[in-house]
CSV table of C-alpha atoms in Angstrom, one decimal:
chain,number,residue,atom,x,y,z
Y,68,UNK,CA,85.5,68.6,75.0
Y,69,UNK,CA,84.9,67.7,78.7
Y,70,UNK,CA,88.7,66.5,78.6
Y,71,UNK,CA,89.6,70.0,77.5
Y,72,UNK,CA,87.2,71.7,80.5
Y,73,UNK,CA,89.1,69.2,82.8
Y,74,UNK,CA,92.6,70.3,81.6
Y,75,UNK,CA,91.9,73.7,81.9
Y,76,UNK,CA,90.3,73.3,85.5
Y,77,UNK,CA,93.5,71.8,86.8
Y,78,UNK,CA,95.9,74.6,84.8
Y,79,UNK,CA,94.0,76.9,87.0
Y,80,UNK,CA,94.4,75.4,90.3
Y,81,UNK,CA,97.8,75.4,89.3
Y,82,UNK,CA,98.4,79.0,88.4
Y,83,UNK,CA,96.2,79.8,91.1
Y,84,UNK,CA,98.3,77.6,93.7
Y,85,UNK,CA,101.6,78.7,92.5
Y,86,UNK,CA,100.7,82.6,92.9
Y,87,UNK,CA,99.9,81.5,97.0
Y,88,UNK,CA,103.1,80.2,97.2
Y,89,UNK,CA,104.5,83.1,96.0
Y,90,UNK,CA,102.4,85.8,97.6
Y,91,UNK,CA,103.6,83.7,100.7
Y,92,UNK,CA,107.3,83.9,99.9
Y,93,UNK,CA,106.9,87.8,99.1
Y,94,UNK,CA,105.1,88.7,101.9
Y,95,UNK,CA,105.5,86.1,105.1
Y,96,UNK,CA,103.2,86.7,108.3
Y,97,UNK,CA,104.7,86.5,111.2
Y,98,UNK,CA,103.0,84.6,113.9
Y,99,UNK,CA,105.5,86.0,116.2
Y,100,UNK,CA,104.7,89.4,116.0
Y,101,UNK,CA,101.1,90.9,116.0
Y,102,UNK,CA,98.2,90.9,113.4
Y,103,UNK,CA,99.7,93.4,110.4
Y,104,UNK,CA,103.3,92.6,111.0
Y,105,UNK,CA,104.9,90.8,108.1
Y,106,UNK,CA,108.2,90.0,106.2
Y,107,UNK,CA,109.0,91.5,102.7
Y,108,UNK,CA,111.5,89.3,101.1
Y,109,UNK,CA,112.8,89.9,97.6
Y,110,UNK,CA,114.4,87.5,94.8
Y,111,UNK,CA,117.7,89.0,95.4
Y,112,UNK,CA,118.2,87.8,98.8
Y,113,UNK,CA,117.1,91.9,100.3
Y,114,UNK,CA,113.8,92.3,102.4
Y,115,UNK,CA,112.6,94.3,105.4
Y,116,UNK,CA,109.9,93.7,107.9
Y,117,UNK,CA,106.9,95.9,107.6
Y,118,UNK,CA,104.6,97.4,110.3
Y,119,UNK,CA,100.7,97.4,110.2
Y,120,UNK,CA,101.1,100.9,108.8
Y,121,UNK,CA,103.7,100.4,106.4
Y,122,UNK,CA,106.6,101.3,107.8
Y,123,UNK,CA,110.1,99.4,107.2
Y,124,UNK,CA,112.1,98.4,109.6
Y,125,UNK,CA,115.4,95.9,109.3
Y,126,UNK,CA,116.1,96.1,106.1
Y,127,UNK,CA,118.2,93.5,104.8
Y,128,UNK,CA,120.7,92.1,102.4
Y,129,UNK,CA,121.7,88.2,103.3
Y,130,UNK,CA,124.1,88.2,100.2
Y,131,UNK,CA,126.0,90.2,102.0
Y,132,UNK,CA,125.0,89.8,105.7
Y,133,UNK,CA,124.2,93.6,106.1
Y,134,UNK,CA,120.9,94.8,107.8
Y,135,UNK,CA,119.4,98.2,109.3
Y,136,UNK,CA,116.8,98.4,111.5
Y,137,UNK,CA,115.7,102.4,110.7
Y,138,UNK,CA,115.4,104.0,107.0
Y,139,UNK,CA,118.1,106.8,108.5
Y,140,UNK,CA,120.5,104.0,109.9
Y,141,UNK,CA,123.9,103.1,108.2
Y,142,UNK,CA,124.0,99.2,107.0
Y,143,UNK,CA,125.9,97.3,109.9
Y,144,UNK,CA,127.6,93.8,109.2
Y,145,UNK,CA,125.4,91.0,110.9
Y,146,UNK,CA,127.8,88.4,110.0
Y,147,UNK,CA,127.1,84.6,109.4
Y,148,UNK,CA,129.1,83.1,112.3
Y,149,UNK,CA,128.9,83.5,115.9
Y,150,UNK,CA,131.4,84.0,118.6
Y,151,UNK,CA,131.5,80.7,119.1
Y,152,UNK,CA,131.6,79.2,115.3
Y,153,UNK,CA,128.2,78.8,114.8
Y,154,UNK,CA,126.6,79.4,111.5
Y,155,UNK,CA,124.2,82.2,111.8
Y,156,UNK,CA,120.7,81.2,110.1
Y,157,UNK,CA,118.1,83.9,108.2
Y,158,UNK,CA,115.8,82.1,111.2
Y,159,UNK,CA,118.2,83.2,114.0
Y,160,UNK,CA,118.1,87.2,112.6
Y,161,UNK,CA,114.2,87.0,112.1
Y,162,UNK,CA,114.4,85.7,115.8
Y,163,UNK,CA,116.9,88.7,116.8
Y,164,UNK,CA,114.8,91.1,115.0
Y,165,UNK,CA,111.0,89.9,115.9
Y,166,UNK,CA,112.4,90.0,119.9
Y,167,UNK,CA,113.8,94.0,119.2
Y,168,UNK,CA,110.7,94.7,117.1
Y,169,UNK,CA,108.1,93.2,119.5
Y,170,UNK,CA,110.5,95.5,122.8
Y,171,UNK,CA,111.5,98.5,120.6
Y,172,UNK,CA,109.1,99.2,117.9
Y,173,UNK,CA,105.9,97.6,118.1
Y,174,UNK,CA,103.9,99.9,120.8
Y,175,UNK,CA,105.0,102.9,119.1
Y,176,UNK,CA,102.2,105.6,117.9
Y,177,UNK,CA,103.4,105.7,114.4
Y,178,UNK,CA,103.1,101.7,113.8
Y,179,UNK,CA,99.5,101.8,115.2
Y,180,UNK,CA,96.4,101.8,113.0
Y,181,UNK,CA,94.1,104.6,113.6
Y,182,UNK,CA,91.2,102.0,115.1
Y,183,UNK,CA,94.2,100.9,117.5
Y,184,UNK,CA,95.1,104.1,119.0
Y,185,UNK,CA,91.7,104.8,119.1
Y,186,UNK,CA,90.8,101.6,121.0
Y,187,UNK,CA,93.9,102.5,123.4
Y,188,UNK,CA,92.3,105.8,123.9
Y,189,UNK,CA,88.5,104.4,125.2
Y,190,UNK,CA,90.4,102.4,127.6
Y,191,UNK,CA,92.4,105.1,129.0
Y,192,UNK,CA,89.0,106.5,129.3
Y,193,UNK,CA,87.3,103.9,131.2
């Protein structure tokens, strides 16, 4: 009986371990970009990286080495070589992307939490 209760213990760690691993796969924080940014990636190779208030931005497809960085955008090739022969890594677009989306996206009102614009707005006031 305390066998069983052992057995069981571990199958739960396991389960419990193994869903981590995949909440981590589905949903990867990026230290990179600020608190609430994160990567969505899929089984099928697709994913997009999401803003604090849930907004998508580069969508992608690494099957096919397409990507978009707006819901309204058409898919453009990113390709899986450089100009200069180089393989082209999923690290070396998340690098592309986190460096546009940290420039381009991430002070804009609509990918700020309601407590951070009001924050913005009692230091405008001081």
């Amino acid at each position: 009986n305390e066998k069983l209760k052992k057995e069981i213990e571990e199958l739960k760690n396991i389960i419990k371990n193994k869903e981590k691993l995949e909440d981590m796969n589905d949903k990867e924080r990026n230290i990179k970009l600020p608190i609430g940014w994160y990567w969505n990636h899929y089984e099928d190779g697709s994913g997009c990286l999401k803003s604090p208030t849930g907004k998508n931005y580069f969508y992608y497809d690494w099957t096919t080495y397409e990507y978009k960085i707006h819901d309204e955008d058409q898919y453009s090739f990113f390709g899986n070589i450089d100009d200069f022969g180089n393989k082209i890594t999923f690290e070396d677009f998340k690098q592309y992307a986190e460096k546009y989306a940290n420039k381009n996206l991430v002070n804009l009102p609509e990918n700020k939490l309601e407590t951070d614009l009001e924050n913005e707005e009692s230091e405008d006031e001081l």
